[in-house]
PDB file of C-alpha atoms in Angstrom:
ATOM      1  CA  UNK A   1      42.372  53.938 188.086  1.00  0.00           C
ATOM      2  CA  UNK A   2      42.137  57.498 186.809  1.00  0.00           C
ATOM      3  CA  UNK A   3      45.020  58.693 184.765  1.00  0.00           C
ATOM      4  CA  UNK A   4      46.207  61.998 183.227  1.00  0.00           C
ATOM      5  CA  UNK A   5      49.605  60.830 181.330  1.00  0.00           C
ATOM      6  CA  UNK A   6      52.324  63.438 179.720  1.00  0.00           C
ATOM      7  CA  UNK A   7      54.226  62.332 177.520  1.00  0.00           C
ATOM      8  CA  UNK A   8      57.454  63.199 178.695  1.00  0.00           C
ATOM      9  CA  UNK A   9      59.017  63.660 181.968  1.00  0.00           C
ATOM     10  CA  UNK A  10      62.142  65.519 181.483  1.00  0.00           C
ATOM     11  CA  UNK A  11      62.432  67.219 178.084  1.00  0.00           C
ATOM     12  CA  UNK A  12      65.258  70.115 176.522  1.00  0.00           C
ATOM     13  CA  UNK A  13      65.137  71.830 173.587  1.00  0.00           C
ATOM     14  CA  UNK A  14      66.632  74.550 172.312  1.00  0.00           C
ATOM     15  CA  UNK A  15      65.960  78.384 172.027  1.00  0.00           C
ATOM     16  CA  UNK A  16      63.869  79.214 169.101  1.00  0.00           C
ATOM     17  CA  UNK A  17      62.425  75.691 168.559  1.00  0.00           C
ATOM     18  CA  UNK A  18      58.796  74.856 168.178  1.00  0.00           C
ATOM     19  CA  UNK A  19      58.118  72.493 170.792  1.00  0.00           C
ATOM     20  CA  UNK A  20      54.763  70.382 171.836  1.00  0.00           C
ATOM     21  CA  UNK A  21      53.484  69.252 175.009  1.00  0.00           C
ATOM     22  CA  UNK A  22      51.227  66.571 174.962  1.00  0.00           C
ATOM     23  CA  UNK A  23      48.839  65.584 177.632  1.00  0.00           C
ATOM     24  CA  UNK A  24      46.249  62.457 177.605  1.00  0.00           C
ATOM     25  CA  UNK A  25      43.027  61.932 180.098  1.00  0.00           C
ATOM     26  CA  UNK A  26      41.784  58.390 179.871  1.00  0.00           C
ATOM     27  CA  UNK A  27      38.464  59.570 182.605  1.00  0.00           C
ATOM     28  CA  UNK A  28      36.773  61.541 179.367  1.00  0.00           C
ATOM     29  CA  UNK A  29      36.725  64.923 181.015  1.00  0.00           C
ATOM     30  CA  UNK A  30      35.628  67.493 179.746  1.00  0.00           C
ATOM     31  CA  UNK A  31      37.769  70.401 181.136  1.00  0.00           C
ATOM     32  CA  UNK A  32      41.518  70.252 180.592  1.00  0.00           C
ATOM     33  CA  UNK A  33      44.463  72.681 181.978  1.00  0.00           C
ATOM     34  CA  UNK A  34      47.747  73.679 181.275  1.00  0.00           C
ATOM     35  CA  UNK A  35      49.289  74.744 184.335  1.00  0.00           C
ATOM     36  CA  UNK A  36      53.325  76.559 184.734  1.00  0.00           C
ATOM     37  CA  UNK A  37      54.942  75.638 188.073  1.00  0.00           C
ATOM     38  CA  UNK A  38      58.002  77.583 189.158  1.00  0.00           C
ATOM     39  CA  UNK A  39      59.687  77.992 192.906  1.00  0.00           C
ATOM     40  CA  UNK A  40      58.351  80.720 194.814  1.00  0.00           C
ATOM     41  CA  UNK A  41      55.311  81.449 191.985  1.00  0.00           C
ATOM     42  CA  UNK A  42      53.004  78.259 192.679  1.00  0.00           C
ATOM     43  CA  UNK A  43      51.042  77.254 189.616  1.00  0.00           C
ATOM     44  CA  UNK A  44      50.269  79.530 187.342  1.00  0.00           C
ATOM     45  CA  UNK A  45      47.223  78.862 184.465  1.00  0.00           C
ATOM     46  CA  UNK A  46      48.343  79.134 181.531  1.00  0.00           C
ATOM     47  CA  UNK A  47      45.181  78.075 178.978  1.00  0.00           C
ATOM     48  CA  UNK A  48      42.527  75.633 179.660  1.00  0.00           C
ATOM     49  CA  UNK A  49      39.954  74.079 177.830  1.00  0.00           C
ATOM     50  CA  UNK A  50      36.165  73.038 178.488  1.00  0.00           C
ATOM     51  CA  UNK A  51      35.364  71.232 174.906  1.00  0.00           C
ATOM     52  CA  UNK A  52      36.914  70.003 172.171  1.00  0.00           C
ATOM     53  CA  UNK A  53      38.583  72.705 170.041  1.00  0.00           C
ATOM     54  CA  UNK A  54      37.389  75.393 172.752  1.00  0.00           C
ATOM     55  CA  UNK A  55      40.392  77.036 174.533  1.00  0.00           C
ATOM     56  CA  UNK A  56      40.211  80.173 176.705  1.00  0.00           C
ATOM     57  CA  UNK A  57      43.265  82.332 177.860  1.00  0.00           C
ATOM     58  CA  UNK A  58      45.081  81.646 181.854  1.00  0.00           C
ATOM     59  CA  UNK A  59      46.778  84.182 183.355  1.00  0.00           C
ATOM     60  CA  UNK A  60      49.889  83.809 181.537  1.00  0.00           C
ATOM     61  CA  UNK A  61      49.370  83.226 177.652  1.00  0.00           C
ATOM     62  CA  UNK A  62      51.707  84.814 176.250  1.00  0.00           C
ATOM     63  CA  UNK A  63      53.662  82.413 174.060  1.00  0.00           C
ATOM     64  CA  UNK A  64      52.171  79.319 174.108  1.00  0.00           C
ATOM     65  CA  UNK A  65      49.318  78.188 172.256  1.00  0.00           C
ATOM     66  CA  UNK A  66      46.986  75.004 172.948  1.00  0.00           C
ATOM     67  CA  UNK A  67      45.302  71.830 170.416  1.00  0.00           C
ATOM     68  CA  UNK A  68      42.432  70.349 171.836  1.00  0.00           C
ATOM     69  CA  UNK A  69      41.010  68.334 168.022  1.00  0.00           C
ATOM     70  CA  UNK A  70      39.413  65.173 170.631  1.00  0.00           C
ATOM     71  CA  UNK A  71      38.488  65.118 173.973  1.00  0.00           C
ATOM     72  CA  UNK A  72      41.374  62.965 175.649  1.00  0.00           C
ATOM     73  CA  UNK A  73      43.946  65.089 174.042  1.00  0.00           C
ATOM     74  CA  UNK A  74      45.069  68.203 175.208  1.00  0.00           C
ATOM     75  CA  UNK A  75      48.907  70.031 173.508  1.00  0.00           C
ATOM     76  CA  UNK A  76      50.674  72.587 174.754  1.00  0.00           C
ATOM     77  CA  UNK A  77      52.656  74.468 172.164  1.00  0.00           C
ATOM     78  CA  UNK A  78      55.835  77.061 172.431  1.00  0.00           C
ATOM     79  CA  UNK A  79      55.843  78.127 169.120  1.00  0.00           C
ATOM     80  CA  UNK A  80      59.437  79.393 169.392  1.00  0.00           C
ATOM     81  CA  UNK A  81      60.912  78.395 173.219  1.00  0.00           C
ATOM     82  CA  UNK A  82      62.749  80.766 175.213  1.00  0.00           C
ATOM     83  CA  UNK A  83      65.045  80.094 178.185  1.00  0.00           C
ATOM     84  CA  UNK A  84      62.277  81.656 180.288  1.00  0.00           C
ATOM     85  CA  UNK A  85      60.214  78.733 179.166  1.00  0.00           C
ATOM     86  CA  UNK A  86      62.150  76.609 181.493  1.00  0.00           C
ATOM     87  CA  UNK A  87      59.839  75.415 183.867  1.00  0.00           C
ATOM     88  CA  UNK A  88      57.767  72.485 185.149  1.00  0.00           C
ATOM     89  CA  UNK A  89      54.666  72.054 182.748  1.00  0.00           C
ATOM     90  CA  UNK A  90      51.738  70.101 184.377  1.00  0.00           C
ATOM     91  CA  UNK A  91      48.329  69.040 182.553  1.00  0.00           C
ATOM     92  CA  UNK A  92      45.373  68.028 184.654  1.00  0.00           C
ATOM     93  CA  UNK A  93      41.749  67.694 183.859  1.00  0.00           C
ATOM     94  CA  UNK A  94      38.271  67.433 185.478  1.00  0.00           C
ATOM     95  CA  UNK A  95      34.656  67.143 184.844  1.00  0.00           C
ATOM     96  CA  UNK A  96      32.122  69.758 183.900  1.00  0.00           C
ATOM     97  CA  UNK A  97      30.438  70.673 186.693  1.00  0.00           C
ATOM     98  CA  UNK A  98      27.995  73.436 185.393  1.00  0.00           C
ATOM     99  CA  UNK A  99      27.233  75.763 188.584  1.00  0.00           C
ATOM    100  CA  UNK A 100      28.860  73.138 190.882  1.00  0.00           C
ATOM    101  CA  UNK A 101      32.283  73.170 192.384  1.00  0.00           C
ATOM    102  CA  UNK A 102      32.442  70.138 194.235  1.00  0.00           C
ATOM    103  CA  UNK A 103      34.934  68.191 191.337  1.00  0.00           C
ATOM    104  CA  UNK A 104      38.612  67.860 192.094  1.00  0.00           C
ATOM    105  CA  UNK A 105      41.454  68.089 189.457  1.00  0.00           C
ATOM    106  CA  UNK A 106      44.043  65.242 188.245  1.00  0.00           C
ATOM    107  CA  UNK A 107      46.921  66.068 187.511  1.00  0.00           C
ATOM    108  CA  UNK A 108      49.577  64.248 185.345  1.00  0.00           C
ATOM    109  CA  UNK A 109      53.478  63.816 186.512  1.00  0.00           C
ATOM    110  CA  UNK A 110      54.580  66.829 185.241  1.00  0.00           C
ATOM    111  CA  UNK A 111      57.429  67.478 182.012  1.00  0.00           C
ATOM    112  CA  UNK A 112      60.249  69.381 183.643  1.00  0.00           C
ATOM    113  CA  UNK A 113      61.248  71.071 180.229  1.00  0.00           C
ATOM    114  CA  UNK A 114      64.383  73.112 180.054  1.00  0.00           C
ATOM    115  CA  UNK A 115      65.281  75.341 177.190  1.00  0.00           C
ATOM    116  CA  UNK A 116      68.925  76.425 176.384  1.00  0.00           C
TER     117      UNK A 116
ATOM    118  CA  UNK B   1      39.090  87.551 189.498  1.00  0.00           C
ATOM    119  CA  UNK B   2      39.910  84.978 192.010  1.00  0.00           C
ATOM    120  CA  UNK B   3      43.515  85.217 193.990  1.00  0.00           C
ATOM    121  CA  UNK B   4      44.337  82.488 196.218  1.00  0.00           C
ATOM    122  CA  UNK B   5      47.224  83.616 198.848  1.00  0.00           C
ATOM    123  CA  UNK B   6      49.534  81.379 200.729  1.00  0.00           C
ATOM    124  CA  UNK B   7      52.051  83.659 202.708  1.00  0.00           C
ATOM    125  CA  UNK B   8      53.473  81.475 205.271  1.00  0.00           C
ATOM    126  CA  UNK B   9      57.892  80.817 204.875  1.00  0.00           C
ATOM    127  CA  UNK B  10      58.478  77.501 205.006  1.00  0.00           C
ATOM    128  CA  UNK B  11      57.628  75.470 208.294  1.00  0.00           C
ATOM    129  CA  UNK B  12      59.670  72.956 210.463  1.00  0.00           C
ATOM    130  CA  UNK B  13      57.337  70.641 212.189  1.00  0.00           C
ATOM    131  CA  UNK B  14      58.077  67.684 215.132  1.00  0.00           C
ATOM    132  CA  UNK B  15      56.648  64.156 214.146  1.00  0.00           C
ATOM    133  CA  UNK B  16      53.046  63.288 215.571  1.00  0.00           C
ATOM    134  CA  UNK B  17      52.828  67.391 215.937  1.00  0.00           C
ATOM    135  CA  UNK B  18      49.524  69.276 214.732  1.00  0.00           C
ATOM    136  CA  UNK B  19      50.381  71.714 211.909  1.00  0.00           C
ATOM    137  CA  UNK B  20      48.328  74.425 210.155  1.00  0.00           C
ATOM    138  CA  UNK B  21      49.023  75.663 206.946  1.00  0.00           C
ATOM    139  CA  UNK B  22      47.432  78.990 206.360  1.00  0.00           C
ATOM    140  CA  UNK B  23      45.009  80.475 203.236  1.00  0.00           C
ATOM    141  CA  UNK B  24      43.362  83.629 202.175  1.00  0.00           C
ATOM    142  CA  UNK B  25      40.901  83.941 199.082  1.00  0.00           C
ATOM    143  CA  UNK B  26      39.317  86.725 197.411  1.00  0.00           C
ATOM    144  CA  UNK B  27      36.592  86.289 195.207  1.00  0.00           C
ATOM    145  CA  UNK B  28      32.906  87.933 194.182  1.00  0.00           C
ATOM    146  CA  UNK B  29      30.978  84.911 193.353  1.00  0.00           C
ATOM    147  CA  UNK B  30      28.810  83.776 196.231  1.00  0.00           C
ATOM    148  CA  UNK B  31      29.153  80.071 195.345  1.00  0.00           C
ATOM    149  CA  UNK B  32      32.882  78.635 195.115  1.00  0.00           C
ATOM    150  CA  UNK B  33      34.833  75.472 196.305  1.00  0.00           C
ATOM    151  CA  UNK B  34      38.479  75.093 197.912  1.00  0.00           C
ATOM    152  CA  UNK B  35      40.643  72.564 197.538  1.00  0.00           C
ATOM    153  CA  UNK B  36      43.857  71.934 199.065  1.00  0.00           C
ATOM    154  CA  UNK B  37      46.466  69.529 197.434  1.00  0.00           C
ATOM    155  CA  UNK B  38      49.805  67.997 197.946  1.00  0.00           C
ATOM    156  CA  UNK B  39      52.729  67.748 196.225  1.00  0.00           C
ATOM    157  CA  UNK B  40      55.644  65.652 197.481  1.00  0.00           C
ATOM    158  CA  UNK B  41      59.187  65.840 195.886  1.00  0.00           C
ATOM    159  CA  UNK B  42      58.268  63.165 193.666  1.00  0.00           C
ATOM    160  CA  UNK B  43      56.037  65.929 192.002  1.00  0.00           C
ATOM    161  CA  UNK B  44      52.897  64.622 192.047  1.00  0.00           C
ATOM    162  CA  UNK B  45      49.908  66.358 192.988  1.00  0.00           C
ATOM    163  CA  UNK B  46      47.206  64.703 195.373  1.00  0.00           C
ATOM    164  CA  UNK B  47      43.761  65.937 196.196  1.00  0.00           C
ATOM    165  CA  UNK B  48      43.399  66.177 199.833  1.00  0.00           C
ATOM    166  CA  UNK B  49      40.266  67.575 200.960  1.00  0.00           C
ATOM    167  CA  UNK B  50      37.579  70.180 199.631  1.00  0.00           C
ATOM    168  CA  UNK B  51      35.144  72.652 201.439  1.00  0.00           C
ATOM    169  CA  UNK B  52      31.993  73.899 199.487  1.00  0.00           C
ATOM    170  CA  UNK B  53      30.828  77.750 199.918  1.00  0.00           C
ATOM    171  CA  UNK B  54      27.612  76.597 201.252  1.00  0.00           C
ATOM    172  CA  UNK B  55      28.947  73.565 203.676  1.00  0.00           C
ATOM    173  CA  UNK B  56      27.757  74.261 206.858  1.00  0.00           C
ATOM    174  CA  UNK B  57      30.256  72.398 208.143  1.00  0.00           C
ATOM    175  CA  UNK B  58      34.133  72.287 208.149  1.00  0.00           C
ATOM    176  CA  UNK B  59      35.348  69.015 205.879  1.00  0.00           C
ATOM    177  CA  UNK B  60      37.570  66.562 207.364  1.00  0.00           C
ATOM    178  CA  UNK B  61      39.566  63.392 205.255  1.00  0.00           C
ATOM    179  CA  UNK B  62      41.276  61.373 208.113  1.00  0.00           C
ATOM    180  CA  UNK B  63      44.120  63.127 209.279  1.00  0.00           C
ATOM    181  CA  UNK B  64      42.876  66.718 207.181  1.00  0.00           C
ATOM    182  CA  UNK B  65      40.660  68.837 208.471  1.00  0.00           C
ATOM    183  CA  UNK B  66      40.332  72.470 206.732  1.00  0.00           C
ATOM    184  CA  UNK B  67      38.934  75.601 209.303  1.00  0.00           C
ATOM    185  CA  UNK B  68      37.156  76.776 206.826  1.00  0.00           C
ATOM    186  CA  UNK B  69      36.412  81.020 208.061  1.00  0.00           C
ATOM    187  CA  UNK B  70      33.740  82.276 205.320  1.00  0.00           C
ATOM    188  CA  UNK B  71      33.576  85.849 206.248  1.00  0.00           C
ATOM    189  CA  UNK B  72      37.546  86.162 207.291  1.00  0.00           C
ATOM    190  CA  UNK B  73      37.888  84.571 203.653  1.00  0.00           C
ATOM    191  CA  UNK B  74      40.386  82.249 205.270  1.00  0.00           C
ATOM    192  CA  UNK B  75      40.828  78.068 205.018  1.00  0.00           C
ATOM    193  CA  UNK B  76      43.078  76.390 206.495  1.00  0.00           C
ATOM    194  CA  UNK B  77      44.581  73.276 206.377  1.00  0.00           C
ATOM    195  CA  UNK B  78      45.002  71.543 209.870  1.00  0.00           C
ATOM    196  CA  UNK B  79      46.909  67.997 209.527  1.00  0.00           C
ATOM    197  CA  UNK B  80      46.928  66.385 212.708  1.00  0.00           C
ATOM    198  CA  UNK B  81      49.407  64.192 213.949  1.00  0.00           C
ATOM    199  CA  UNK B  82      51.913  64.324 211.406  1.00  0.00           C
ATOM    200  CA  UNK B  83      54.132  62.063 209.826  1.00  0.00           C
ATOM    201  CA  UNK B  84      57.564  61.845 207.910  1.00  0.00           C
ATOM    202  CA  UNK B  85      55.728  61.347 204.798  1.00  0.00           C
ATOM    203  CA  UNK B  86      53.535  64.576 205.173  1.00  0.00           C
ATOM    204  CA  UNK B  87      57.250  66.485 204.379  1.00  0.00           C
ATOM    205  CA  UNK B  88      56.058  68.608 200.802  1.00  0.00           C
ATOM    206  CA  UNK B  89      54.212  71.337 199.039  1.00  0.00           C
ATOM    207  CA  UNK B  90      50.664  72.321 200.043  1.00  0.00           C
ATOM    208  CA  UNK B  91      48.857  74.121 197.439  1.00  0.00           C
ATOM    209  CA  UNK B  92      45.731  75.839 198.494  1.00  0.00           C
ATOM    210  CA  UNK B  93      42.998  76.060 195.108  1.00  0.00           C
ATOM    211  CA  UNK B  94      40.008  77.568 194.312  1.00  0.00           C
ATOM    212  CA  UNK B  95      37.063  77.206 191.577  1.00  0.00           C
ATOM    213  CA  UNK B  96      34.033  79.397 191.071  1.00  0.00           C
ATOM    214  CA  UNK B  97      30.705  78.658 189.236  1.00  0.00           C
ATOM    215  CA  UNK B  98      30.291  77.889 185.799  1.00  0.00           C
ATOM    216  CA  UNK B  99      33.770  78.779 184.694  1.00  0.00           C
ATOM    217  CA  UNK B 100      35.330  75.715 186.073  1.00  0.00           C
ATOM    218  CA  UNK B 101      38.702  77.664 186.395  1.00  0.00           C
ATOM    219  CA  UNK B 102      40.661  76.216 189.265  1.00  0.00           C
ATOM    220  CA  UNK B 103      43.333  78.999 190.877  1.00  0.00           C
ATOM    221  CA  UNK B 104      46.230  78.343 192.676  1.00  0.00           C
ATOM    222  CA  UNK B 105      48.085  80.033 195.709  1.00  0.00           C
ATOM    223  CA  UNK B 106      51.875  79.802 195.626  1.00  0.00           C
ATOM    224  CA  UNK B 107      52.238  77.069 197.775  1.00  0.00           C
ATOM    225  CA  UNK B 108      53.419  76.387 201.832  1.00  0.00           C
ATOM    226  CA  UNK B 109      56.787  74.123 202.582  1.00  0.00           C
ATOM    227  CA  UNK B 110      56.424  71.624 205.264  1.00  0.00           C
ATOM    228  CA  UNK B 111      59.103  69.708 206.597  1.00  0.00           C
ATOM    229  CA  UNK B 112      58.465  67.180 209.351  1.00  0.00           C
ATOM    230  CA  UNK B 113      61.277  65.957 211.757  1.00  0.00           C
ATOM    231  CA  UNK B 114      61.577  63.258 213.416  1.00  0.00           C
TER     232      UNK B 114
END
């Protein structure tokens, strides 16, 4: 059974703390994601990743930062959370597909992390 | 740039009902694939069903079907004959070629009564 795991589900830190994000892919995928979900806004790419220690910018990377040093291992990173962190964090992954688009995403539970 | 768009307010269905949930894309590339998932309050998300550019015909998984309108830009998401467990999110998604990006719309409510 495929399996994207994060390794937390509810998290809270607090305001100026460095806080990681860790996400795991067991199906050794090559592209990884880092997705923010909040009401009303859908899910919104934050960076994602297509080989190890290659990262390239979503549409909202401004402060986080992303580790991807092997392939099954994929960190999200607030280097100094704000209360406009808060939000549901989810990590998926999928194959490389080249030209193709015919590969789904998985997607991991989700780390509902709040920031006070 | 792709943009996925999901307008629809959130939607009451009856049980064993037909819904559709409606999407809109916009993108250059002549070669791209949409996916719809689910996402129940447990948070999850679940693949549902995927339509290539080039299919020539609409895709159907079971109960899914997607009316998938190339030059309108639209697919849509048809469940048929719902059920108390379809109650969730729908996300509508899209990837282009080579870039393996995969863009979300905001997401459609359905609620189904019994």
């Amino acid at each position: 059974d495929v399996k994207v795991t994060q390794s937390s589900r509810y998290l809270v830190k607090r305001t100026g703390e460095k806080v990681f994000l860790e996400c795991v892919q067991d199906m050794d995928h090559e592209n990884m994601f880092w997705y923010r979900q909040d009401p009303g806004l859908g899910l919104r790419l934050i960076y994602f990743s297509y080989d190890v220690k290659m990262k390239e910018k979503g549409d909202i990377p401004e402060g986080y930062s992303v580790s991807r040093e092997k392939k099954e291992r994929f960190s999200l990173i607030l280097e100094s959370a704000s209360t406009n962190q808060t939000s549901m964090y989810l990590c998926a992954s999928s194959p490389w597909t080249g030209q193709g688009t015919n590969t789904e995403a998985f997607f991991g539970q989700g780390t509902r992390l709040t920031v006070v | 740039a792709q943009k996925i768009t999901q307008t629809q307010p959130g939607m009451f269905v009856q049980e064993k009902e037909a819904v559709t949930l409606d999407c809109t894309y916009d993108t250059s590339d002549p070669s791209y694939g949409l996916f719809w998932y689910k996402q129940p309050s447990s948070g999850e998300m679940i693949f549902l069903i995927y339509q290539g550019s080039y299919d020539q015909q609409n895709a159907t998984e079971g109960r899914y079907s997607l009316n998938f309108q190339k030059a309108r830009k639209s697919a849509n998401l048809v469940i048929s004959a719902s059920q108390l467990g379809d109650s969730a999110m729908y996300f509508c998604a899209m990837k282009g070629p080579g870039n393996n990006r995969l863009a979300f719309g905001k997401g459609n409510q359905v609620v189904v009564i019994p």
